[in-house]
Tab-separated table of C-alpha atoms and ligand atoms in Angstrom:
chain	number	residue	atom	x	y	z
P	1	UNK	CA	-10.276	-22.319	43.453
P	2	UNK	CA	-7.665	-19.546	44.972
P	3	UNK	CA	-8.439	-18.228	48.499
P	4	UNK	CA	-8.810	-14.492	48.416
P	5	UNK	CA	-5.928	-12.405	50.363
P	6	UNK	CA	-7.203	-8.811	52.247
P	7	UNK	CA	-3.894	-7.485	50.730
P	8	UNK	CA	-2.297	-7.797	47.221
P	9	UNK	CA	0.771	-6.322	44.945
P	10	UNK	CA	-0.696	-3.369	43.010
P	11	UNK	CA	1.050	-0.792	40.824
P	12	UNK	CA	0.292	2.265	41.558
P	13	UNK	CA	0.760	6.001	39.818
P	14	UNK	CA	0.753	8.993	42.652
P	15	UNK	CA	0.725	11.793	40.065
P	16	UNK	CA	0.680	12.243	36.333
P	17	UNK	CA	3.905	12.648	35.109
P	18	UNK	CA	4.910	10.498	38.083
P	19	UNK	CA	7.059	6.604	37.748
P	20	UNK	CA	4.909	3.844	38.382
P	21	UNK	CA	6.024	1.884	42.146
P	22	UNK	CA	4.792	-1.556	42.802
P	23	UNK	CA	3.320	-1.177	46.066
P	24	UNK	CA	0.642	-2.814	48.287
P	25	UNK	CA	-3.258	-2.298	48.250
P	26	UNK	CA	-6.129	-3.776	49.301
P	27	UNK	CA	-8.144	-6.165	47.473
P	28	UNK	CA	-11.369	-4.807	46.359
P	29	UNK	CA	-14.384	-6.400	46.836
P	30	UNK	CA	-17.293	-6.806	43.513
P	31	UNK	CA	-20.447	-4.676	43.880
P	32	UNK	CA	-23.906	-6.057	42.262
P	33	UNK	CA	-22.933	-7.293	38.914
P	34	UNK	CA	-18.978	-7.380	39.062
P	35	UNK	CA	-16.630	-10.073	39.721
P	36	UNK	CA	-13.164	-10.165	41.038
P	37	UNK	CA	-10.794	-11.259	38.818
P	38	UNK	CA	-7.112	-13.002	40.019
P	39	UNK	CA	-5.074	-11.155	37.254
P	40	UNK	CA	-2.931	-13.757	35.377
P	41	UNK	CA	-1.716	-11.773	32.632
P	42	UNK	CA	-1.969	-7.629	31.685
P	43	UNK	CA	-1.073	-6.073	28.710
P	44	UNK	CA	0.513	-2.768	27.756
P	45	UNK	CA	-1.338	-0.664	25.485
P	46	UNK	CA	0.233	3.464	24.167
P	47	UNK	CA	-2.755	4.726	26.172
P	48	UNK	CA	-0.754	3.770	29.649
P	49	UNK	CA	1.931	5.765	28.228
P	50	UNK	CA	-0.639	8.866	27.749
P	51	UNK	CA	-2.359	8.060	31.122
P	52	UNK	CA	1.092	7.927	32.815
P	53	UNK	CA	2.462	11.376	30.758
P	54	UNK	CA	-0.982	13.321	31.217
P	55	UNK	CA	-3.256	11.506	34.138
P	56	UNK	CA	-6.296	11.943	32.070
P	57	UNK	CA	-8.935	9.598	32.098
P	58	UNK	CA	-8.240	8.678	36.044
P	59	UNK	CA	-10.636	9.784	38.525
P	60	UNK	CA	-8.886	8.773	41.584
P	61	UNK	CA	-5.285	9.236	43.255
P	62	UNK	CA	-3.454	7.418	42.989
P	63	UNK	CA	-4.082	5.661	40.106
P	64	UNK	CA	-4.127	2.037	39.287
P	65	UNK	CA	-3.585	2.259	35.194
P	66	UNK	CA	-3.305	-1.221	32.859
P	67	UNK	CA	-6.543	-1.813	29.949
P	68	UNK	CA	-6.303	-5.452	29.476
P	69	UNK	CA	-6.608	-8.343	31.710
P	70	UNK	CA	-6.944	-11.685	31.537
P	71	UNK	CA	-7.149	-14.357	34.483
P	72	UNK	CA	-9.694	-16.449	36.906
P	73	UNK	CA	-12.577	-15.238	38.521
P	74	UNK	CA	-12.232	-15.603	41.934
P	75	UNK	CA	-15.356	-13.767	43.550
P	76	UNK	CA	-19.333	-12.924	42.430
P	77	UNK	CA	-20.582	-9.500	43.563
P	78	UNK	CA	-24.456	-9.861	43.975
P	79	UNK	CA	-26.464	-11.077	40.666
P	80	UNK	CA	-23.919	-12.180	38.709
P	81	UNK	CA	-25.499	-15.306	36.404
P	82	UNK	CA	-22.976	-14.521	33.380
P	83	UNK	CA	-20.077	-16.321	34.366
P	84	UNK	CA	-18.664	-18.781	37.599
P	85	UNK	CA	-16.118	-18.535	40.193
P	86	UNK	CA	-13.350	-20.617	38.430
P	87	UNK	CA	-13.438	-19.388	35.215
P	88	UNK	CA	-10.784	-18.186	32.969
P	89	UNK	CA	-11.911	-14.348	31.546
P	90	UNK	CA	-10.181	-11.706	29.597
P	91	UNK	CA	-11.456	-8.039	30.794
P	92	UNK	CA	-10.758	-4.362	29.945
P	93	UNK	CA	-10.622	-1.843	32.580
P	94	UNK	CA	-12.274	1.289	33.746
P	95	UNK	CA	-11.012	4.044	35.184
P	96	UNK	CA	-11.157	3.877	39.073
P	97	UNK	CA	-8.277	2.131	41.164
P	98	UNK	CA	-9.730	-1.044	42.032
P	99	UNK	CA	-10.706	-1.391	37.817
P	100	UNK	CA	-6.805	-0.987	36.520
P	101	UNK	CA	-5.070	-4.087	35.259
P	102	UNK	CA	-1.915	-3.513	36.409
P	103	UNK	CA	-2.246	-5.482	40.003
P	104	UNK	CA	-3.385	-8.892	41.064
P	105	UNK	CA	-6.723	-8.609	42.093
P	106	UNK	CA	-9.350	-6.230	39.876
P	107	UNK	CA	-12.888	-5.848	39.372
P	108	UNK	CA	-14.734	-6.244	36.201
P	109	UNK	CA	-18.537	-5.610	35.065
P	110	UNK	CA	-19.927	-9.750	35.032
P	111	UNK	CA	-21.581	-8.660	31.475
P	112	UNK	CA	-18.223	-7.798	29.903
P	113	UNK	CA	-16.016	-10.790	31.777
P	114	UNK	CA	-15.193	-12.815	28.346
P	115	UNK	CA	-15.215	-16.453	28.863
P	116	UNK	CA	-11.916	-17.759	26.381
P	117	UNK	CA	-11.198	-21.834	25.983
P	118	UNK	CA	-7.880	-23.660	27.730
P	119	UNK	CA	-6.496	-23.680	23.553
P	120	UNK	CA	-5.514	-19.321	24.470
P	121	UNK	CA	-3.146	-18.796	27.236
P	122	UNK	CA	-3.568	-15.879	29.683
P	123	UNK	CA	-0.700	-14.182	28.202
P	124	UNK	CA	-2.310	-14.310	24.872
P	125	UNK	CA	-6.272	-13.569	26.214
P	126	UNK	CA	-4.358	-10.053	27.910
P	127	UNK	CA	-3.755	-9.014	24.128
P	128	UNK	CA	-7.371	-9.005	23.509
P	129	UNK	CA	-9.517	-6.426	24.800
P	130	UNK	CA	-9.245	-3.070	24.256
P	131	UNK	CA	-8.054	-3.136	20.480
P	132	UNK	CA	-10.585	-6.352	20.086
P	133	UNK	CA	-12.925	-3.618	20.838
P	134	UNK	CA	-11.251	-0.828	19.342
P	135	UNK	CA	-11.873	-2.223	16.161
P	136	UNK	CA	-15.654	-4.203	16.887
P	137	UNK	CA	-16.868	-0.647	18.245
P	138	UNK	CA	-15.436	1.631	15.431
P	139	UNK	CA	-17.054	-0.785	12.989
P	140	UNK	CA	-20.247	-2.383	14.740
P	141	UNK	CA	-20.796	0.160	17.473
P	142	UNK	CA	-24.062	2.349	17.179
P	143	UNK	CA	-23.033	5.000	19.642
P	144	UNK	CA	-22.695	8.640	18.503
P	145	UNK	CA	-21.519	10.672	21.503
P	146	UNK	CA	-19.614	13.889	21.850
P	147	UNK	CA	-17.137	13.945	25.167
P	148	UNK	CA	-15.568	17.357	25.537
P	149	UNK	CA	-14.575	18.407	22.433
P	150	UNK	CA	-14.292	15.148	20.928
P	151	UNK	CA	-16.848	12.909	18.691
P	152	UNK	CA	-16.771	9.362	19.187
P	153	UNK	CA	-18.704	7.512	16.654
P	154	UNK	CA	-18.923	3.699	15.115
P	155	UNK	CA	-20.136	3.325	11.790
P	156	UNK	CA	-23.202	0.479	12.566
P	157	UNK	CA	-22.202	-2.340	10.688
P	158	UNK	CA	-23.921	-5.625	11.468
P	159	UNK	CA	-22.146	-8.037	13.467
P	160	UNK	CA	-21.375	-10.918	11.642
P	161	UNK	CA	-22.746	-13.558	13.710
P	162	UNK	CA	-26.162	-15.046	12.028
P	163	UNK	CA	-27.273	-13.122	8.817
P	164	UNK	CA	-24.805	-10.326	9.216
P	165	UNK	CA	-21.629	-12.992	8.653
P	166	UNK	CA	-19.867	-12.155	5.809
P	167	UNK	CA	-22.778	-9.394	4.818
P	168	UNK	CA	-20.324	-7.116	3.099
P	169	UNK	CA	-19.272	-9.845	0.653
P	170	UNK	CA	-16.543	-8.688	-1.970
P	171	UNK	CA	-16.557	-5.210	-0.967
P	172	UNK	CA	-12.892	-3.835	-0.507
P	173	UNK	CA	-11.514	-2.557	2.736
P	174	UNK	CA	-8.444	-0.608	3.758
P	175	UNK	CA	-6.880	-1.171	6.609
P	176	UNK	CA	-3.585	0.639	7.180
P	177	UNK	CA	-1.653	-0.379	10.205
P	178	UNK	CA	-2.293	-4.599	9.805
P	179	UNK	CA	0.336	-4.836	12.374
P	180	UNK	CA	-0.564	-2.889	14.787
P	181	UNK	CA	-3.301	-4.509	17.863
P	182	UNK	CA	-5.860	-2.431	16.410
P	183	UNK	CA	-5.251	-3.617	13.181
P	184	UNK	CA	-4.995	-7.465	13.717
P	185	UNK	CA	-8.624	-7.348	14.842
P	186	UNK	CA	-9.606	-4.992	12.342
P	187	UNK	CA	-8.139	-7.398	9.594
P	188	UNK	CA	-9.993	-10.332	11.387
P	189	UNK	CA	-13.325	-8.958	11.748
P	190	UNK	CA	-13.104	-7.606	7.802
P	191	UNK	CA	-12.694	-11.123	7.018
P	192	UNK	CA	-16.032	-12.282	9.444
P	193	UNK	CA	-17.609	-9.662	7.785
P	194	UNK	CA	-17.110	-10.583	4.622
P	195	UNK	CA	-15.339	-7.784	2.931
P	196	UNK	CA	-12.747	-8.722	0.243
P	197	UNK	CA	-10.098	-7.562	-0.932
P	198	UNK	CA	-8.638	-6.917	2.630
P	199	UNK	CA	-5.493	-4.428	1.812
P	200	UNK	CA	-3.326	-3.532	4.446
P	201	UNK	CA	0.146	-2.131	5.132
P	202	UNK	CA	2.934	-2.835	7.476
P	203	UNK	CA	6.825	-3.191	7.586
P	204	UNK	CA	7.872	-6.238	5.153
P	205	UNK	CA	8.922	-8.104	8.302
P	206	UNK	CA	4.884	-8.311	9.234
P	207	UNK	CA	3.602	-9.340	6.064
P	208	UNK	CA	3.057	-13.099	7.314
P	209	UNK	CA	1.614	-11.719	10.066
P	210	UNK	CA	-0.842	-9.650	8.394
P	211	UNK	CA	-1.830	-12.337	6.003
P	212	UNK	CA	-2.360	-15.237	8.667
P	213	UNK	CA	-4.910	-12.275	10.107
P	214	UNK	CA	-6.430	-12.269	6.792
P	215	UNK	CA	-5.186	-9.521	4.954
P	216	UNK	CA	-5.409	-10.378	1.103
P	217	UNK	CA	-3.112	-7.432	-0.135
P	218	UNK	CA	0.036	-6.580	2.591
P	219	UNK	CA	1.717	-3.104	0.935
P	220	UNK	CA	5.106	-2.485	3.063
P	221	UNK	CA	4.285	1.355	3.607
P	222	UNK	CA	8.170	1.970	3.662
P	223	UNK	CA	8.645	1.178	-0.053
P	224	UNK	CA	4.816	2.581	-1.331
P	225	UNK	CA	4.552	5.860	0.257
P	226	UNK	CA	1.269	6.831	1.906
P	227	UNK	CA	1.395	9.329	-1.223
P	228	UNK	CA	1.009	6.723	-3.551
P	229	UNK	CA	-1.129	4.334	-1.792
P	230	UNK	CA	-4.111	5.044	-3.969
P	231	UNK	CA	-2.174	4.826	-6.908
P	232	UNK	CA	-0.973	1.629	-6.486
P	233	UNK	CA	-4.048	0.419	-5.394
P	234	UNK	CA	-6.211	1.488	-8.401
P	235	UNK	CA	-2.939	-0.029	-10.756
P	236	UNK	CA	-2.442	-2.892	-9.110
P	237	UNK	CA	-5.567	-4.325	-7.218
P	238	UNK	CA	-8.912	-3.058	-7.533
P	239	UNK	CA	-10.306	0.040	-8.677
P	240	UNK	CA	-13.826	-0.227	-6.985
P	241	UNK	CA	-15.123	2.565	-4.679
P	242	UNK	CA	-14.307	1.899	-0.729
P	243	UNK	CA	-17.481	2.688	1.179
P	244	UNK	CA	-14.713	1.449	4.531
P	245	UNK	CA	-11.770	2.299	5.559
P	246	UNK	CA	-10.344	1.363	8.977
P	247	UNK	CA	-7.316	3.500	9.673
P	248	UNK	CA	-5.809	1.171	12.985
P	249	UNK	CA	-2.906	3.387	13.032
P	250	UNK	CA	-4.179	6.588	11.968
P	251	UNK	CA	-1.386	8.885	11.346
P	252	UNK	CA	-0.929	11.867	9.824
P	253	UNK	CA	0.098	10.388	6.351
P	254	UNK	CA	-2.224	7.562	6.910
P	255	UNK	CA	-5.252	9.438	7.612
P	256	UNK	CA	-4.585	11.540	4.708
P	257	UNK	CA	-4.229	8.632	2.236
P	258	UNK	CA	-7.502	7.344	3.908
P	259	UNK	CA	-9.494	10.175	3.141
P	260	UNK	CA	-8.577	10.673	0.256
P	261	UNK	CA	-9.109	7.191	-1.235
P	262	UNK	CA	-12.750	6.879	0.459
P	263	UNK	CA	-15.463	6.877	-1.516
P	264	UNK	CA	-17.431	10.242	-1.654
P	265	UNK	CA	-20.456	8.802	-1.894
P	266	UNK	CA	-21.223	5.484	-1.320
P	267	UNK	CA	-21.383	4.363	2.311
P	268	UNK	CA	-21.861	0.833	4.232
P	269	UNK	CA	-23.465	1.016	7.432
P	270	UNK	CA	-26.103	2.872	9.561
P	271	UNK	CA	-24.527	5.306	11.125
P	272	UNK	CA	-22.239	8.233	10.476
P	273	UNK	CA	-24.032	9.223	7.098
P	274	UNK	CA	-24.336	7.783	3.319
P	275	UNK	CA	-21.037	8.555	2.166
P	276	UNK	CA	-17.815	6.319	2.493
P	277	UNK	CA	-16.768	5.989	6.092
P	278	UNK	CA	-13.393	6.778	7.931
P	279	UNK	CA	-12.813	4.584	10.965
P	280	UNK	CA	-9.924	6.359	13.087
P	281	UNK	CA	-8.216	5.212	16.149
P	282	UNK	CA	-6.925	8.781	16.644
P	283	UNK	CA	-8.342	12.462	16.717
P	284	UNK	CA	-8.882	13.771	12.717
P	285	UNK	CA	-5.425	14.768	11.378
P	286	UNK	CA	-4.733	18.086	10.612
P	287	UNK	CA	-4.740	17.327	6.834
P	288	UNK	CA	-8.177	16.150	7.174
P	289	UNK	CA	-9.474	18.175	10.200
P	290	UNK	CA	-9.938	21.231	8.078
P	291	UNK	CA	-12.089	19.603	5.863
P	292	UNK	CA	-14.422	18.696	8.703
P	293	UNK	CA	-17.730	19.660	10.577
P	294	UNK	CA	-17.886	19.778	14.360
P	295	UNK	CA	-19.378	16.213	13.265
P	296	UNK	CA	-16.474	15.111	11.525
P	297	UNK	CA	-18.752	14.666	8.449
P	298	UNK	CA	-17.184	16.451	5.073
P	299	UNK	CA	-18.178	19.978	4.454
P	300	UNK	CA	-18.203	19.071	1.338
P	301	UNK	CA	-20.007	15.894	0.063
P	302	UNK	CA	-21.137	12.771	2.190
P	303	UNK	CA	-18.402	11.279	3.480
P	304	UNK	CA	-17.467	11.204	7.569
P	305	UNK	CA	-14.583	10.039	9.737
P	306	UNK	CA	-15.521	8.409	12.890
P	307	UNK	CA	-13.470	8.247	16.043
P	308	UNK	CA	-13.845	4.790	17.477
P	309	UNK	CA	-14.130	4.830	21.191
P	310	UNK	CA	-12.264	1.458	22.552
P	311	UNK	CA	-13.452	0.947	26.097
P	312	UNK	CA	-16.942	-1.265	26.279
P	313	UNK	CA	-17.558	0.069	29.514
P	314	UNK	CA	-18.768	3.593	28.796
P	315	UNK	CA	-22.202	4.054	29.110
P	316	UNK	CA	-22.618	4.986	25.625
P	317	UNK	CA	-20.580	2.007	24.472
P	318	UNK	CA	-22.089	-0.649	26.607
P	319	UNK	CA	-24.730	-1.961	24.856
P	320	UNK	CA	-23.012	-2.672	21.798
P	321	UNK	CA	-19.790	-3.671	23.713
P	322	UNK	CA	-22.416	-6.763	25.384
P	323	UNK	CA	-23.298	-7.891	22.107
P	324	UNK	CA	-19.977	-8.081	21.008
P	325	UNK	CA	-18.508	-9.912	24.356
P	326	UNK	CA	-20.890	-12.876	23.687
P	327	UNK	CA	-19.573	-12.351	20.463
P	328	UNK	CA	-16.118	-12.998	20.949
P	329	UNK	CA	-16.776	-16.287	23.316
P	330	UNK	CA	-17.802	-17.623	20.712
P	331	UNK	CA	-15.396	-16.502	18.038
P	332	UNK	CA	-12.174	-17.586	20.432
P	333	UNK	CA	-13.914	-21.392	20.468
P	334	UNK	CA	-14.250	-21.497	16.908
P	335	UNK	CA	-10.599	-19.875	16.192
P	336	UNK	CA	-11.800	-17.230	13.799
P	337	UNK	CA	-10.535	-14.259	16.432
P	338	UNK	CA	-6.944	-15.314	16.999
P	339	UNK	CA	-4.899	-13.455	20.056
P	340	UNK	CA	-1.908	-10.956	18.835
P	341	UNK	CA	1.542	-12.243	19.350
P	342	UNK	CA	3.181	-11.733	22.961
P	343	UNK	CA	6.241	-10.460	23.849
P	344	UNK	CA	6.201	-11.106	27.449
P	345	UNK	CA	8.220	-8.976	29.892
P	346	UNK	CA	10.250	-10.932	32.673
P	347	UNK	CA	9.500	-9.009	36.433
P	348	UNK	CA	5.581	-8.936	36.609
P	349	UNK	CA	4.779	-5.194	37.262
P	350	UNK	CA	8.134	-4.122	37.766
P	351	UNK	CA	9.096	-4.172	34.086
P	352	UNK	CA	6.127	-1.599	33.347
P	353	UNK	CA	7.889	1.342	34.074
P	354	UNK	CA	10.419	0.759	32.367
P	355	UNK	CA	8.830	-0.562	29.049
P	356	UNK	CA	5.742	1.728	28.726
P	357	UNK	CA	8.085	4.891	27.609
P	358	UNK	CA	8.466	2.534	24.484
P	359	UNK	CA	4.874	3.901	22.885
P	360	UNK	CA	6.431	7.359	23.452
P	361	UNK	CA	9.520	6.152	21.373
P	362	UNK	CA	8.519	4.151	18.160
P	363	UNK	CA	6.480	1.806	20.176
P	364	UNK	CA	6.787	-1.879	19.729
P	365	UNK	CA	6.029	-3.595	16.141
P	366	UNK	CA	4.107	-7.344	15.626
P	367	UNK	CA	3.570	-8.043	19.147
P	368	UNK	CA	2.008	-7.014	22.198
P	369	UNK	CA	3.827	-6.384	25.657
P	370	UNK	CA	2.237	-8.712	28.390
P	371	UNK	CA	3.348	-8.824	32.173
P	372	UNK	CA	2.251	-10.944	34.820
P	373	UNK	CA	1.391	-9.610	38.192
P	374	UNK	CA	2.097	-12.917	40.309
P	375	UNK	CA	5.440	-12.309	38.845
P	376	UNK	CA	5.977	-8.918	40.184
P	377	UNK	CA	9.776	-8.650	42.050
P	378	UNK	CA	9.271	-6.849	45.451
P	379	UNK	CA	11.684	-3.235	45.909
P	380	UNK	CA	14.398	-4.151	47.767
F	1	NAP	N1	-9.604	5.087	20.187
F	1	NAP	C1	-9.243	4.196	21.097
F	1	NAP	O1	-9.993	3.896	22.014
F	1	NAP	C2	-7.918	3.497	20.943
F	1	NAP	C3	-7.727	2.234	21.538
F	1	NAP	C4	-6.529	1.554	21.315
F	1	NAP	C5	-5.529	2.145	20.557
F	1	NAP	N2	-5.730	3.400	20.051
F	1	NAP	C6	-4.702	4.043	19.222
F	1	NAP	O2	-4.618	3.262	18.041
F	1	NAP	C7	-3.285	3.216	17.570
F	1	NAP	C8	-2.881	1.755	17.454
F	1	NAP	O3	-2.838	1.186	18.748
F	1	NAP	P1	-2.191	-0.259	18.953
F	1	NAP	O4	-2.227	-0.585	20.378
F	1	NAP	O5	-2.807	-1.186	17.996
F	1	NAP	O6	-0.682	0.071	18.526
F	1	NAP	P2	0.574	-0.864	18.475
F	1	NAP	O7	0.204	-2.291	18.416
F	1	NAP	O8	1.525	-0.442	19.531
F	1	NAP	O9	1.163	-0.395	17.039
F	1	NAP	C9	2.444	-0.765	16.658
F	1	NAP	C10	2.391	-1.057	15.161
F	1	NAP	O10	2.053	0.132	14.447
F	1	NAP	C11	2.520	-0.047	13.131
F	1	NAP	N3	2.715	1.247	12.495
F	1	NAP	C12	3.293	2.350	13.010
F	1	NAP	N4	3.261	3.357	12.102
F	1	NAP	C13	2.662	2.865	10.990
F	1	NAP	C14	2.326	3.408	9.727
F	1	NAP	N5	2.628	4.680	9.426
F	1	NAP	N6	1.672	2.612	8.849
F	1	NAP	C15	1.393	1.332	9.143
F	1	NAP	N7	1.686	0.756	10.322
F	1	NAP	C16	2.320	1.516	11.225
F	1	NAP	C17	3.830	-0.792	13.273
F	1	NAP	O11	3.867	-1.701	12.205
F	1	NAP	P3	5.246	-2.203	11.605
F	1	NAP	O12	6.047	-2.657	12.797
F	1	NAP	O13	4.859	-3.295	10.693
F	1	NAP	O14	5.873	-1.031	10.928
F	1	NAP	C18	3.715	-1.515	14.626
F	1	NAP	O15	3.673	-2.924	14.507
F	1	NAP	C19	-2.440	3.985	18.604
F	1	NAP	O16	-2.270	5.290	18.142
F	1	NAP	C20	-3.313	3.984	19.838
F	1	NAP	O17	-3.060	5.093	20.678
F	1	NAP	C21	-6.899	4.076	20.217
């Protein structure tokens, strides 16, 4: 077991729009129901690029940012029965400073600290959270909730553990962006769920990538255009209605290809309507914005696009997020949810500076960015 230090390395963000410095802040101490995690390994996600840019999401200065963590818990705040000092979790932030994952010591909610088995490093467990749950929420959640002018939504599929594994046997599922974090889980938990074909599209140097995932059909979206997608799906693998579609990526040509190959119709799931459902990582595109409600249901026909919300420790999100962490333990014994590949940056916390303006710039492709805060080189 590690002795707890008063003081650790942290990095911290004064201002939006500011660099991040590696600097020194206390170690915080859990509240009833938290733990305090020794950080081992954090991962990068695009949204540290946005929080770093814009400073939204934060609500205190400065800022500790960083999603994903993995490492060992090291304290129990008060009633905490769900895991043990000693134990090796992966976590996913919130937004207050002593919640970021970007510093050795952070706190985590005890019902949401994900127990993973000694066959995952910590490097790999830091690839998991928030696009695990990216994907698990925009497919299993059950929360509806509007936050400012935005409409988060998952569709309410069941969870495929018990009778709801493999429930959606042999119905076909998009899923453009298989490379992508998002879309490695999304491709996985298609598979739990049961749905087959699982077609997704990626550069041709992540096709084996894609397919180890699960993916049954890998389209290189370079050589089939989003403009022909449905074309060459109808001629060359199936031509049955998709009641799913889990845009990971969810650009502007993406989305539009989405929406347009969705069924009308016919629906899986019990939320977001009857018709075929839109899962989107990203606010509507314009292409498909204008055919939108304020609900992001079509104003014409059945059919709905639903904003997945990727953080497990909203309020609205929470329940479901629970569920799903139990979930999970399970799934990383049994190997059928598999970490995303690492490319691990040498300097601990110092290289995140440096290496988050890469989402701003064509972002990274097959493989997650992962530091490691013991790591961190001290300024000079
Ligand atoms: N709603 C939320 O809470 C939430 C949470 C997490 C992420 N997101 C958003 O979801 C998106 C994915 O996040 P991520 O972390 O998974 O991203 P990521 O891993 O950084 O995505 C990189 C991958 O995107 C693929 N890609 C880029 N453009 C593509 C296209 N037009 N078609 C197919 N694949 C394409 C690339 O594949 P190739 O290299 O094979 O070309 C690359 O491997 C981002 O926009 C992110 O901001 C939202």
């Amino acid at each position: 077991m590690s002795a707890v230090p008063s003081t650790q390395t942290a990095l911290l963000l004064s201002a939006p729009g500011t660099p991040f410095t590696v600097s020194t802040r206390a170690v915080p101490v859990p509240g009833a129901g938290q733990v305090l995690i020794k950080v081992h390994a954090a991962a990068l996600n695009p949204i540290d690029a946005m929080m770093q840019k814009a400073g939204h999401l934060f609500t205190e200065w400065p800022a500790v940012a960083g999603n994903d963590g993995a490492g060992e818990v090291v304290a129990l705040g008060e009633g905490v029965h769900e895991v043990q000092v000693g134990d090796r979790v992966l976590f996913q932030c919130w937004f207050t400073v002593d919640r970021g994952t970007f510093q050795q010591y952070a706190i985590a909610d005890a019902a949401r600290a994900i127990k993973f088995p000694k066959t995952i490093t910590y490097d790999e467990a830091a690839t998991i959270p928030l696009c695990f749950f990216t994907a698990a929420l925009g497919y299993y959640g059950t929360y509806d909730v509007a936050v400012d002018t935005m409409q988060f939504r998952g569709i309410g599929l069941d969870i495929p553990v018990g009778e709801g594994a493999g429930k959606y046997k042999d119905e076909p599922i998009l899923i453009p962006g298989g490379a992508s974090s998002v879309g490695q889980f999304a491709i996985q938990l298609a598979k739990l769920s049961g749905f087959n074909p699982i077609i997704t599209t990626c550069s041709k140097s992540n096709e084996s990538y894609c397919l180890s995932a699960g993916a049954t059909h890998v389209i290189d979206y370079k050589t089939v255009p989003y403009t022909s997608l449905a074309s060459h799906i109808t001629s060359n693998i199936t031509s049955k209605p998709f009641k799913v579609i889990y845009d990971a990526v969810s650009t502007e040509d993406s989305q539009a290809a989405s929406w347009s190959i969705l069924s009308d119709t016919e629906g899986l799931g019990s939320k977001a309507g009857t018709g075929g459902k839109l899962v989107i990582t990203l606010p509507p595109a314009k292409s498909i914005a204008s055919e939108l409600d304020e609900k992001q249901f079509a104003k014409n026909g059945s059919k709905s696009a639903s904003w997945a919300y990727g953080n497990g420790n909203g309020q609205p999100t929470q329940a479901d997020a629970n569920k799903l962490a139990r979930a999970l333990e399970g799934w990383l014994i049994e190997g059928k949810i598999k970490p995303n590949k690492v490319e691990l940056l040498p300097g601990g916390l110092s290289a995140v500076d440096s290496n988050v303006g890469r989402f701003h710039s064509g972002g990274t492709s097959g493989a997650k960015l992962v530091v490691r805060p013991f790591e961190t080189i001290a300024p000079a």
